[in-house]
PDB file of C-alpha atoms and ligand atoms in Angstrom:
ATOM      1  CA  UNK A   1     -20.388 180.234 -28.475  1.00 98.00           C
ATOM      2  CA  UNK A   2     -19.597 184.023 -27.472  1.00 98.00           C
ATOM      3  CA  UNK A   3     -15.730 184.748 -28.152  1.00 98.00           C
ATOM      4  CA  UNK A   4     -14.124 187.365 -26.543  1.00 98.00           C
ATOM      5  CA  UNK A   5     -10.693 189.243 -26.575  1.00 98.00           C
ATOM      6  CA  UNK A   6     -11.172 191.834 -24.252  1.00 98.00           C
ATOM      7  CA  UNK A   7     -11.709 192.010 -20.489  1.00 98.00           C
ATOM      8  CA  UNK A   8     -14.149 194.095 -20.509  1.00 97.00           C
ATOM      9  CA  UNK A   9     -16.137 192.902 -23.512  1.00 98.00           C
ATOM     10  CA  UNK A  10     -16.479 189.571 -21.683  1.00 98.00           C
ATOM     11  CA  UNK A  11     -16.868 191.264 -18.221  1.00 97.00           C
ATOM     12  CA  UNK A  12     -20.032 193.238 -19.390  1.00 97.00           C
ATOM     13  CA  UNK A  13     -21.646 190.060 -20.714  1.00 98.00           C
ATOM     14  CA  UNK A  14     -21.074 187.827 -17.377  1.00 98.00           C
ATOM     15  CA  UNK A  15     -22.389 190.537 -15.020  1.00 97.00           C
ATOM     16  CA  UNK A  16     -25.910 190.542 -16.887  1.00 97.00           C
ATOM     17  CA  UNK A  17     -25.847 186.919 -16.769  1.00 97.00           C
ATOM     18  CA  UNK A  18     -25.014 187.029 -13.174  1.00 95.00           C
ATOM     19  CA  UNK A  19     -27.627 189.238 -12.820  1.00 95.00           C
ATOM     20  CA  UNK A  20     -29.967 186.952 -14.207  1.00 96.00           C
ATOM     21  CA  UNK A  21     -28.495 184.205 -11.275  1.00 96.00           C
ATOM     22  CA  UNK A  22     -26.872 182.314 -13.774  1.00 98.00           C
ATOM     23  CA  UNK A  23     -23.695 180.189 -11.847  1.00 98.00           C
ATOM     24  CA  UNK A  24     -20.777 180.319 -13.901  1.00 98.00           C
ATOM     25  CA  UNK A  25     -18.189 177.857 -14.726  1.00 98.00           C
ATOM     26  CA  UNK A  26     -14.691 178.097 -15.929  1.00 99.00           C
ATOM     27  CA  UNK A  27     -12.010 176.592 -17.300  1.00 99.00           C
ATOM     28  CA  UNK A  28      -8.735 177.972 -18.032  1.00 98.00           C
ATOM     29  CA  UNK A  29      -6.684 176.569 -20.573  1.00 98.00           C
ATOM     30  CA  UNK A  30      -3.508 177.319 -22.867  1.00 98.00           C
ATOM     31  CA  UNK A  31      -5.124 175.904 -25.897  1.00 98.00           C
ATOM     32  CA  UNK A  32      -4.405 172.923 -28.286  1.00 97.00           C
ATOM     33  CA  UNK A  33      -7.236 171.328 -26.771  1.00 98.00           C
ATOM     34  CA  UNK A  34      -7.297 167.344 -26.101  1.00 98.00           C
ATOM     35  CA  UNK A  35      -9.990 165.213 -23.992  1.00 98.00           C
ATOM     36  CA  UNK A  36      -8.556 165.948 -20.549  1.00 98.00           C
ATOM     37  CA  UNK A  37      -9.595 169.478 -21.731  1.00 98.00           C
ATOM     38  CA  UNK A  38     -13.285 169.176 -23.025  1.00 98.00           C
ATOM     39  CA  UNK A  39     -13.781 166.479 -19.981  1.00 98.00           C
ATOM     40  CA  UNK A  40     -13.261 169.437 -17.549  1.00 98.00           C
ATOM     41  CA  UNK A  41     -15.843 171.654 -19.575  1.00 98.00           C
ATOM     42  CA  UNK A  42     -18.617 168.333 -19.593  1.00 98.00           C
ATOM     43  CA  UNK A  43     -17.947 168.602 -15.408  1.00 98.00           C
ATOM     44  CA  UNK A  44     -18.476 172.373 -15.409  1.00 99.00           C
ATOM     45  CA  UNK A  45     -21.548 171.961 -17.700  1.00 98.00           C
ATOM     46  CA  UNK A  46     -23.270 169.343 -15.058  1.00 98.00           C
ATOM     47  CA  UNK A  47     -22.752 171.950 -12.158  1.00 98.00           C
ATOM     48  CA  UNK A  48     -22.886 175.087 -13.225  1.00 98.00           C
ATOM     49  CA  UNK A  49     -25.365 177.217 -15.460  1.00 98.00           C
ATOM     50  CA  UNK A  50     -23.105 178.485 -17.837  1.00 98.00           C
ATOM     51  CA  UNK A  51     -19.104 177.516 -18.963  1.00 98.00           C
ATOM     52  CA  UNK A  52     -16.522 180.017 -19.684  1.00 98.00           C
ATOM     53  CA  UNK A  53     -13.134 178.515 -21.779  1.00 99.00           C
ATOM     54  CA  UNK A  54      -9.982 180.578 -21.562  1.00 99.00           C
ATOM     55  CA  UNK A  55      -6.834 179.940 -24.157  1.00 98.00           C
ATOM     56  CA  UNK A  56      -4.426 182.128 -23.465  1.00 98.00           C
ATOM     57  CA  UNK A  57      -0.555 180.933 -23.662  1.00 98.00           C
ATOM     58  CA  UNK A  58       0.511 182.852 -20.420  1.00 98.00           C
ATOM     59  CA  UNK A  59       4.045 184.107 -20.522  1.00 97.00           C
ATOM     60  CA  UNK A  60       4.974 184.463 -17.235  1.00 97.00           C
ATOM     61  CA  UNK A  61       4.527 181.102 -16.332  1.00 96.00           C
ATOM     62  CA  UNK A  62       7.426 179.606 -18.856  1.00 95.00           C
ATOM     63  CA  UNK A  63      10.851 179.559 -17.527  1.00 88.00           C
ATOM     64  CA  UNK A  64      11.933 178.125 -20.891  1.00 89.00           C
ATOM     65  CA  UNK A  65      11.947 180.993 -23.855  1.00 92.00           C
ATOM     66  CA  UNK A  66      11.852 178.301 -26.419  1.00 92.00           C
ATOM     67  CA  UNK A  67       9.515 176.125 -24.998  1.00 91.00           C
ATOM     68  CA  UNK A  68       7.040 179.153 -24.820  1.00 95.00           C
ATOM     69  CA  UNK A  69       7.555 179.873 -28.411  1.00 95.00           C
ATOM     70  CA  UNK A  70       7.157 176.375 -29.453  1.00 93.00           C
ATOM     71  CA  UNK A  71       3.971 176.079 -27.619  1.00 94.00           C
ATOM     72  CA  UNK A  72       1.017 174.689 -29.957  1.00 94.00           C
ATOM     73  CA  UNK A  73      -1.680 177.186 -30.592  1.00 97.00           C
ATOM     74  CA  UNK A  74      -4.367 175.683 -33.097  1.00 97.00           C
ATOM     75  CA  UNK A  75      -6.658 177.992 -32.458  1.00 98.00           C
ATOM     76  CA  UNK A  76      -9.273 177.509 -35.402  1.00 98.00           C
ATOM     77  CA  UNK A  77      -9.365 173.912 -33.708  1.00 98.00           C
ATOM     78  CA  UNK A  78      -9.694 175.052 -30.585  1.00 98.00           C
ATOM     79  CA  UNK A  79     -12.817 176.824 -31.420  1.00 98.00           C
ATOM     80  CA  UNK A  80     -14.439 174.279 -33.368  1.00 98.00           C
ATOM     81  CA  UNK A  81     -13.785 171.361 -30.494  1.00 98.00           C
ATOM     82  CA  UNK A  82     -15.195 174.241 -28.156  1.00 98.00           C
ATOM     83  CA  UNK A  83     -18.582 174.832 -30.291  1.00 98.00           C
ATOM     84  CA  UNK A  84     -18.833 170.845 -30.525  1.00 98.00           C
ATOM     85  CA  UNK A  85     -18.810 170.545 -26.475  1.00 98.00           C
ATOM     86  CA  UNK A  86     -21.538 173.045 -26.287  1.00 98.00           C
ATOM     87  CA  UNK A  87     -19.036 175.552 -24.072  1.00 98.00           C
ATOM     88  CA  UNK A  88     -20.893 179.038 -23.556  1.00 98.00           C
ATOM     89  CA  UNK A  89     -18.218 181.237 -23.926  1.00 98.00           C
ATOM     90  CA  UNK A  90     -14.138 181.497 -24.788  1.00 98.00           C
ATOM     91  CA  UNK A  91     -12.279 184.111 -23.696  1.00 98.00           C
ATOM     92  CA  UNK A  92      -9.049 184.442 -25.864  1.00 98.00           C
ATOM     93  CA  UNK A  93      -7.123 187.707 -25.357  1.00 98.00           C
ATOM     94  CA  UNK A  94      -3.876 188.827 -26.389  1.00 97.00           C
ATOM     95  CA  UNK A  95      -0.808 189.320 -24.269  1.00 97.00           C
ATOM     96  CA  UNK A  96      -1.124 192.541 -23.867  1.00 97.00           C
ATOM     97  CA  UNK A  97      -4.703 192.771 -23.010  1.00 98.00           C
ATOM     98  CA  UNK A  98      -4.072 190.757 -20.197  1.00 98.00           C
ATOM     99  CA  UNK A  99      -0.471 192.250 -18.944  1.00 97.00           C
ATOM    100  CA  UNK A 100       0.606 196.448 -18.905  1.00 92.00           C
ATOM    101  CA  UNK A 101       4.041 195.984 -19.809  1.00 85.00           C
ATOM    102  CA  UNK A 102       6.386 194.537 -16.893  1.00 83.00           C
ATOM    103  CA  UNK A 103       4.249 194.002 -14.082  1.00 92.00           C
ATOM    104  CA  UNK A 104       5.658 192.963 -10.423  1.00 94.00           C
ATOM    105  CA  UNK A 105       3.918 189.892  -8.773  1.00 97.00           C
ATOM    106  CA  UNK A 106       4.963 187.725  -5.765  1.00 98.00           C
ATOM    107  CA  UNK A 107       2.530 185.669  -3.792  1.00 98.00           C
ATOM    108  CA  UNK A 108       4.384 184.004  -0.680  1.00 97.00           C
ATOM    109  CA  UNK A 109       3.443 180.368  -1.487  1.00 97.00           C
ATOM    110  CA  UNK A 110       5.822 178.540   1.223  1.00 96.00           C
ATOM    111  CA  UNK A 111       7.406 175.529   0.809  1.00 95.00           C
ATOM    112  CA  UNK A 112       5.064 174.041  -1.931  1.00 96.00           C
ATOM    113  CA  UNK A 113       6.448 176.785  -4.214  1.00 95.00           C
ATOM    114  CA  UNK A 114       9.999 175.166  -4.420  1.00 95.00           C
ATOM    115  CA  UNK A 115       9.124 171.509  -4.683  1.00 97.00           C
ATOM    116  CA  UNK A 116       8.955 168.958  -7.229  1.00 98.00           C
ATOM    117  CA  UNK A 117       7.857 171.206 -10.223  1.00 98.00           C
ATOM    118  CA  UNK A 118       8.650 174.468  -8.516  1.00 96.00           C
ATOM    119  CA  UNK A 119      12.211 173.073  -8.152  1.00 96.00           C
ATOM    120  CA  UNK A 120      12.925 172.488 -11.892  1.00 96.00           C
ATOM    121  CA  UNK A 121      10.428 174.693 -12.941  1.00 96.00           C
ATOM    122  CA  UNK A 122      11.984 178.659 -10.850  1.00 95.00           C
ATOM    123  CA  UNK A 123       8.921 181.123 -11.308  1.00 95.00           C
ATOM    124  CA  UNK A 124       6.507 179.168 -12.652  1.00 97.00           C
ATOM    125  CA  UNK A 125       3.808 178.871  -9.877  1.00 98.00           C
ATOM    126  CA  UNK A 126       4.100 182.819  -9.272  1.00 98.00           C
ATOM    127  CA  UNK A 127       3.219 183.219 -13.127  1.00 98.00           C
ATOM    128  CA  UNK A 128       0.775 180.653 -12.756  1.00 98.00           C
ATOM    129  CA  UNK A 129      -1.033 182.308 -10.127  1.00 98.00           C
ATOM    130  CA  UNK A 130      -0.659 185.465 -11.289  1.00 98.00           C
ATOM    131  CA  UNK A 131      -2.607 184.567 -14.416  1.00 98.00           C
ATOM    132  CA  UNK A 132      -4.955 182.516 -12.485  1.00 98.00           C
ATOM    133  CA  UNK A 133      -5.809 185.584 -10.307  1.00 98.00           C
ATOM    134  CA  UNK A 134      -6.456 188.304 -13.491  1.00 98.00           C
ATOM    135  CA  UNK A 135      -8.216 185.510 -15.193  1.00 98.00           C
ATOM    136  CA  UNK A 136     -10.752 184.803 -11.705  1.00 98.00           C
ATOM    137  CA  UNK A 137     -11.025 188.747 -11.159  1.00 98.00           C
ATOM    138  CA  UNK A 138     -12.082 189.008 -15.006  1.00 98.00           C
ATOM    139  CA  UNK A 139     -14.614 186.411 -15.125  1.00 98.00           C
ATOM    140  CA  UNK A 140     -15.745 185.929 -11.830  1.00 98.00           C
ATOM    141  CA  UNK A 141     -16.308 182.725 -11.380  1.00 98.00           C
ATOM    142  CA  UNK A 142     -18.331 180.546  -8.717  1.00 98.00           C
ATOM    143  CA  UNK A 143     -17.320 177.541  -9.507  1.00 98.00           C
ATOM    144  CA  UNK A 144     -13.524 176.604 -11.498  1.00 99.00           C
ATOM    145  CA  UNK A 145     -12.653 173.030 -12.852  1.00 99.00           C
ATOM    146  CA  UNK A 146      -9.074 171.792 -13.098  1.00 98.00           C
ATOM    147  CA  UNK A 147      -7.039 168.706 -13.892  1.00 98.00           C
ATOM    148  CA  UNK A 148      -5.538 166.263 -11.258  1.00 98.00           C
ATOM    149  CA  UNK A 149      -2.561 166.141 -14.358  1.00 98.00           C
ATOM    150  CA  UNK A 150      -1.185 169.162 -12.679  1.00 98.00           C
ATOM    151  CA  UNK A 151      -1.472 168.045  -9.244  1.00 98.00           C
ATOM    152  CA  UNK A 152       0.694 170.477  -7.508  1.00 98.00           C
ATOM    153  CA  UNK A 153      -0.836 173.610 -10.061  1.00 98.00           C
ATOM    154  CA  UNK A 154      -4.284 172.342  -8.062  1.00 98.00           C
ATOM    155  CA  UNK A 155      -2.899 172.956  -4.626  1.00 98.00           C
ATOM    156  CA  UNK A 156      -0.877 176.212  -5.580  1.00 98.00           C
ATOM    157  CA  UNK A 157      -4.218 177.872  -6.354  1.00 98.00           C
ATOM    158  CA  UNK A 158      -6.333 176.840  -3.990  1.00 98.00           C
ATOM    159  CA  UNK A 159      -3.570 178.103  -1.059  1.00 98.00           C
ATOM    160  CA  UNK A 160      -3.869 181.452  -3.397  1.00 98.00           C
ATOM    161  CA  UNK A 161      -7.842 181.018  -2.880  1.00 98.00           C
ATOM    162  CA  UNK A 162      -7.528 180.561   0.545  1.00 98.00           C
ATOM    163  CA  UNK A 163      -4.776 183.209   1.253  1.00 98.00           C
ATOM    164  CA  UNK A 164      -6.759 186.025  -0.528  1.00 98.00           C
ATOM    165  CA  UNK A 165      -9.881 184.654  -0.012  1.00 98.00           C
ATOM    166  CA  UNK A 166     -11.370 184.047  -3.427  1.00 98.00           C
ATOM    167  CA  UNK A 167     -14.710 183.596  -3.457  1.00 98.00           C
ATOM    168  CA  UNK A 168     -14.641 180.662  -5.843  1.00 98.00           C
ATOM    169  CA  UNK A 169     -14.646 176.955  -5.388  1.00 98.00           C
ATOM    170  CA  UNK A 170     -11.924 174.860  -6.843  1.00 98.00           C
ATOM    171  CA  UNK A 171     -12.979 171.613  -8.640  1.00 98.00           C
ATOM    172  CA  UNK A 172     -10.067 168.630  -9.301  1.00 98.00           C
ATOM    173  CA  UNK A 173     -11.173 166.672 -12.310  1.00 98.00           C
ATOM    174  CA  UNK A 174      -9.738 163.061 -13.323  1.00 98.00           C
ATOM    175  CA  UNK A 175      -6.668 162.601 -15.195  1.00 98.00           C
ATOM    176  CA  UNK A 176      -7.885 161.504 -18.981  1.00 98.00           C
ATOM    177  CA  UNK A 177      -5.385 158.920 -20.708  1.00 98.00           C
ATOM    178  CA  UNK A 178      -4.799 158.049 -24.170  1.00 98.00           C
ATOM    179  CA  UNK A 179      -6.173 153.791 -24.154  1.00 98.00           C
ATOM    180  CA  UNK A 180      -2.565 152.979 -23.613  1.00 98.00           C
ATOM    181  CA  UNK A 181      -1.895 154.660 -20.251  1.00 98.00           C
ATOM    182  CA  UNK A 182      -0.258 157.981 -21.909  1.00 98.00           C
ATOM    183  CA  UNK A 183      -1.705 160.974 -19.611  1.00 98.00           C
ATOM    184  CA  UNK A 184      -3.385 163.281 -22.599  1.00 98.00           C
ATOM    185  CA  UNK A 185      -1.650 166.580 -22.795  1.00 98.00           C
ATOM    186  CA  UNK A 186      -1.048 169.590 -25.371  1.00 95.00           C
ATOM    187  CA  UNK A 187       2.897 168.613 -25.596  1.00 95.00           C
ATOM    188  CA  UNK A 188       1.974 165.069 -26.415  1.00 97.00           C
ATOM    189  CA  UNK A 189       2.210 165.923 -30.140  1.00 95.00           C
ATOM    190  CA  UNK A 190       6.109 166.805 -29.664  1.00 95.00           C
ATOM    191  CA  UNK A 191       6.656 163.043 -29.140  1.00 98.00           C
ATOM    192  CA  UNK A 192       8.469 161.076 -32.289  1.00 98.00           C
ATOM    193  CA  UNK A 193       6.650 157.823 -32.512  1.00 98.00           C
ATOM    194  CA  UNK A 194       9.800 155.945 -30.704  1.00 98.00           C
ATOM    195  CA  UNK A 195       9.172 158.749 -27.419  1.00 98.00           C
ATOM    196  CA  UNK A 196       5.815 158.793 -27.540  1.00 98.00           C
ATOM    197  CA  UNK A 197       6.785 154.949 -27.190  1.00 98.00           C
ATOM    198  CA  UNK A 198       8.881 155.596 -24.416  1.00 98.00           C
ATOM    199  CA  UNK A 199       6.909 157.757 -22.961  1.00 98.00           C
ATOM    200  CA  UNK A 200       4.301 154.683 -21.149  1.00 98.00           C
ATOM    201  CA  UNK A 201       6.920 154.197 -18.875  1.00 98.00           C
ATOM    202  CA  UNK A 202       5.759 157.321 -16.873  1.00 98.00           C
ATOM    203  CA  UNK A 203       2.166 155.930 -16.198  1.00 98.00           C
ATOM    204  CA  UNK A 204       3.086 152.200 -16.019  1.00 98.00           C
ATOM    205  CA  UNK A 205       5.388 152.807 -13.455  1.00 98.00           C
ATOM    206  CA  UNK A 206       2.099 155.023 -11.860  1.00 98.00           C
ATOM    207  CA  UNK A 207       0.058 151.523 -12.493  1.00 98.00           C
ATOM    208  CA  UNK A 208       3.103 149.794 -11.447  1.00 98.00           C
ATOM    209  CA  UNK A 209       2.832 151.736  -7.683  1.00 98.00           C
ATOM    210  CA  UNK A 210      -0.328 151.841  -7.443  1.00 98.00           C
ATOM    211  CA  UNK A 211      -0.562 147.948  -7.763  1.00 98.00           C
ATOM    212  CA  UNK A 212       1.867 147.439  -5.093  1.00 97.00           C
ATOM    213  CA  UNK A 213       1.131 149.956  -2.407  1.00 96.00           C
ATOM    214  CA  UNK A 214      -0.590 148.258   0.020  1.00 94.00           C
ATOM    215  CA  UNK A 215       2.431 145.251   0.223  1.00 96.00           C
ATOM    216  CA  UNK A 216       5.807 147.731  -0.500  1.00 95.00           C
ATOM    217  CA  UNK A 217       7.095 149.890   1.423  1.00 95.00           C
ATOM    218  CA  UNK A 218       6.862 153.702   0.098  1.00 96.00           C
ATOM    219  CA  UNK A 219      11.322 153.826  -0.103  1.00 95.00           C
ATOM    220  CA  UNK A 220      10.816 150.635  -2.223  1.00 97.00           C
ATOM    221  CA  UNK A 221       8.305 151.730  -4.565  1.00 97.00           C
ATOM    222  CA  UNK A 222      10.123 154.969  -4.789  1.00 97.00           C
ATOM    223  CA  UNK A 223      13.468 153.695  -5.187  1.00 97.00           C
ATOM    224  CA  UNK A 224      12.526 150.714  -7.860  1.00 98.00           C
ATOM    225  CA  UNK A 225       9.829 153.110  -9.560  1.00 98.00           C
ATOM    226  CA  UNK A 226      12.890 155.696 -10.246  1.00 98.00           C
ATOM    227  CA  UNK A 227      15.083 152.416 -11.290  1.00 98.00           C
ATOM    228  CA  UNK A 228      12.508 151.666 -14.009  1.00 98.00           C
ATOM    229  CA  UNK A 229      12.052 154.987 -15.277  1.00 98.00           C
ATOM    230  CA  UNK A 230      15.510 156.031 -15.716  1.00 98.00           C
ATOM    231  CA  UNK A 231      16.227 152.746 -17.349  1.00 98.00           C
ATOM    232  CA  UNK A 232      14.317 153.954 -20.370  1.00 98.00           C
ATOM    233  CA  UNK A 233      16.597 154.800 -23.227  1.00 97.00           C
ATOM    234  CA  UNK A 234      16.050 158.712 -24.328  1.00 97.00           C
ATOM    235  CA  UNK A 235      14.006 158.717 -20.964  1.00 98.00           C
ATOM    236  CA  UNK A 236      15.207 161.674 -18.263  1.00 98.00           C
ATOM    237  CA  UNK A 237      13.816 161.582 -15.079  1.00 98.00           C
ATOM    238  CA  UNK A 238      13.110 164.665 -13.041  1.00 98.00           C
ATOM    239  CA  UNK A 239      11.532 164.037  -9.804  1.00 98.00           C
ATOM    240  CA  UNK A 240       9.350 160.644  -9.097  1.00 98.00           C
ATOM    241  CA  UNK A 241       8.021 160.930  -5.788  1.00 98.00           C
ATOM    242  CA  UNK A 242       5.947 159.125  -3.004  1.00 98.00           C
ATOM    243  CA  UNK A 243       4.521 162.513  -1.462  1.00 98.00           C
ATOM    244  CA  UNK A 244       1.541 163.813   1.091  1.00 98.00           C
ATOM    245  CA  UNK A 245      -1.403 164.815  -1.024  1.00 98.00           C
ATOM    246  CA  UNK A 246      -2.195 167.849   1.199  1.00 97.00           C
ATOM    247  CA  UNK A 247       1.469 169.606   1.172  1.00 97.00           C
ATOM    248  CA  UNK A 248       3.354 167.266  -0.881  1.00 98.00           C
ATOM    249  CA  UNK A 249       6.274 166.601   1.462  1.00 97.00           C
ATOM    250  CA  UNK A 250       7.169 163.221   1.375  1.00 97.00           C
ATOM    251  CA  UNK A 251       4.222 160.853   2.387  1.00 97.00           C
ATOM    252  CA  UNK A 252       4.317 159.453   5.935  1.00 92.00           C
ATOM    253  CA  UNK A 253       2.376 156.738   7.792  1.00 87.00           C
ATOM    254  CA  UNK A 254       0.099 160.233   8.776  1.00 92.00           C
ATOM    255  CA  UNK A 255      -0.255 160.888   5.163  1.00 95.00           C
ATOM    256  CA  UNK A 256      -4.046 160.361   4.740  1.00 95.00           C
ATOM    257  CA  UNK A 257      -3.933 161.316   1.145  1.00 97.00           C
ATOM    258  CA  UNK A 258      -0.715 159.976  -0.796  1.00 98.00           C
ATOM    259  CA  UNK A 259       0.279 160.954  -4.459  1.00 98.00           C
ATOM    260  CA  UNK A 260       2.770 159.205  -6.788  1.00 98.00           C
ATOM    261  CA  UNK A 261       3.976 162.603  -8.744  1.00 98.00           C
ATOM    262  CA  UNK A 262       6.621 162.028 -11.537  1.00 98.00           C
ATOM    263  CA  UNK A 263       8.344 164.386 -14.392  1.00 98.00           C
ATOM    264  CA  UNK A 264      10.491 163.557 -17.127  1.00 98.00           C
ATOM    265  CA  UNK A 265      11.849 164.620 -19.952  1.00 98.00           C
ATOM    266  CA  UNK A 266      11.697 162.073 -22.963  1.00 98.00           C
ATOM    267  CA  UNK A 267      13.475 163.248 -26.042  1.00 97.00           C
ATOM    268  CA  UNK A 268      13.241 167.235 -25.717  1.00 95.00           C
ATOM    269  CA  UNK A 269       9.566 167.269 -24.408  1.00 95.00           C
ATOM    270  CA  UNK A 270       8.763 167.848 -20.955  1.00 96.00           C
ATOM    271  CA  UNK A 271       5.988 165.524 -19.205  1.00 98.00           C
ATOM    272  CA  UNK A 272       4.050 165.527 -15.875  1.00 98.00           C
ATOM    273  CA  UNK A 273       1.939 162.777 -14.558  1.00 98.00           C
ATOM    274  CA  UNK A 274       0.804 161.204 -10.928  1.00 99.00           C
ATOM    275  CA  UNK A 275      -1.682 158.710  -9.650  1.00 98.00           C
ATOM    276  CA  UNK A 276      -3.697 159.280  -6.451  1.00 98.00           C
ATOM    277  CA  UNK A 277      -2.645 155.968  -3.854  1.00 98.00           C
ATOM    278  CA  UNK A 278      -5.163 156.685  -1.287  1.00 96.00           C
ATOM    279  CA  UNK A 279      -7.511 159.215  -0.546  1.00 93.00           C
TER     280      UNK A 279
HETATM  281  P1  AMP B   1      -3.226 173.448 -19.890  1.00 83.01           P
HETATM  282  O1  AMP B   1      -3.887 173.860 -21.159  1.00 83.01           O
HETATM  283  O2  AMP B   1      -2.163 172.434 -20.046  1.00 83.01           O
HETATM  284  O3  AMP B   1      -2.826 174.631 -19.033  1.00 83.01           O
HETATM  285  O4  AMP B   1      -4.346 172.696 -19.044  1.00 83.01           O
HETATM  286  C1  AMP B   1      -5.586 173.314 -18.756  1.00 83.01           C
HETATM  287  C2  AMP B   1      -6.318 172.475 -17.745  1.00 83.01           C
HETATM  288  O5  AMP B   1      -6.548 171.175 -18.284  1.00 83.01           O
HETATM  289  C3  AMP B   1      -5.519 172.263 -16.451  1.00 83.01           C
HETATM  290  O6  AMP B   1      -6.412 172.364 -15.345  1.00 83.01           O
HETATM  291  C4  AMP B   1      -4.985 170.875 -16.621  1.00 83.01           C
HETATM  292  O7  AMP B   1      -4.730 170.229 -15.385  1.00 83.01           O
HETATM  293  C5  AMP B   1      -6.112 170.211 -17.368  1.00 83.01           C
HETATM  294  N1  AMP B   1      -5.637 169.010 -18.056  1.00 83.01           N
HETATM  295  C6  AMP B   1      -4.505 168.896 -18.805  1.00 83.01           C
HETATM  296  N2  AMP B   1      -4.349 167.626 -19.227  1.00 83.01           N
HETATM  297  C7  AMP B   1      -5.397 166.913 -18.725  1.00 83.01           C
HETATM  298  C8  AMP B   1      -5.788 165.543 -18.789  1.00 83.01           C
HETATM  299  N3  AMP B   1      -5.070 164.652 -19.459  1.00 83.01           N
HETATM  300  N4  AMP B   1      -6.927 165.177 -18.152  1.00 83.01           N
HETATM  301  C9  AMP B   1      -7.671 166.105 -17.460  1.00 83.01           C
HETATM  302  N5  AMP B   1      -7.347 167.400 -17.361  1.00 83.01           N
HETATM  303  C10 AMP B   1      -6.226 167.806 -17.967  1.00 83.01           C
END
């Protein structure tokens, strides 16, 4: 695998492979790699010719100081879980190779900007995209892969793609889960063995929805699904909600696509998860 920590270092190398026709692949990433992770890398390997990895802890994108600064970065680990999936190339630069100091950024997202995550999380999505946006002008991309886990991160930056027209085409790859239900992600290893516990309310109550959507009504499901989640000792529920896959309002008998998106905080760590109702 080629590593790189500069822009242009990396830059250089993709042009002569795009010169040579090669498509290219990529998959951003903040490191402390899991499953869900190398699963979007095995996706970009079957459709493109070559597959870029970035880990790169972004700053902007925490609203939480401390939860930045606790953020996992086993990067020796990283790399070796990278070289056993076969991935091309990882591009891992440095905070300030990526940002000049105090840089201004605003994208006019809309409405899906202050919902759900955007709501408890104030900035994020304009540090998300402006990360996303040096990271697709660096490497170029045709293709990029990323997880249905962060649902509303996948809609965010394709409405970026769209509104600056970006000549790349977003992929949305399958959730992966631990074999008891727990959606795999880097925070995971915050969880005491009593949360992580806890923590299988989140995607039973997904199952739990998903079983009973096509007999409930959505307020129902909603209302009991937020009932059985907060009744979860050390469990803190955010948002759970019964929402429009397209703009994530909530869903209506027009909804063609409908998404079960919850958040909550068990113990001090933060989770995300959803389940696709009908597409
Ligand atoms: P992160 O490192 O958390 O920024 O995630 C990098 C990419 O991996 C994002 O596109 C996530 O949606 C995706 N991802 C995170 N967890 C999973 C998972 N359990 N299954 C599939 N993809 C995931």
């Amino acid at each position: 695998m080629k590593t790189y920590t500069s822009r242009n270092g990396l830059g250089e190398y993709l042009s002569g492979l795009r010169g040579g026709n090669k498509t290219i692949g990529f998959v951003p990433t903040m490191g402390a790699l899991h499953q869900g992770h190398l699963s979007l890398i095995a996706i970009a390997q079957q459709r493109c010719d070559v597959v870029a990895c970035s880990i790169f802890v972004n700053p902007t994108q925490f609203n939480d100081p401390k939860d930045l600064e606790k953020y996992p970065r086993p990067i020796q680990s990283d790399i070796e879980k990278l070289e056993q999936a076969g991935c091309d190339i990882l591009f891992n630069p440095e905070v300030n190779e990526m940002y000049a100091g105090n840089e201004q950024w605003h994208l006019d997202l809309g409405e899906l900007e202050h919902l759900l995550e955007g709501k408890f999380r104030p900035g994020h999505y304009q540090g998300v995209t402006q990360v996303v946006y040096k990271l697709f002008d660096i490497v170029k991309p045709d293709m990029a892969f990323f997880g249905q886990k962060d649902y509303q991160q996948f809609l965010v930056i394709q409405k970026m793609a769209d509104m600056l027209n970006l000549p790349v085409k977003l992929v949305m790859c399958p959730i992966l889960r631990e074999p008891d239900g727990l959606a795999m992600s880097s925070r995971n290893i915050h969880l005491s063995a009593e949360d992580r516990r806890r923590a299988l309310v989140l995607s039973k109550t997904l199952n739990w929805v998903k079983e009973n959507f096509n007999t409930a009504s959505i307020d129902s499901l909603q209302q009991e699904s937020a009932a059985m989640i907060s009744a979860e000792p050390g469990v803190s529920l955010e948002y759970f909600e019964i929402a429009d896959g397209r703009d994530l309002h909530p869903a209506t008998a027009d909804s063609r696509t409908i998404v079960a998106l919850v958040a909550a905080k068990v113990g001090n760590t933060r989770l995300i998860d959803n389940e696709i109702l009908s597409s």
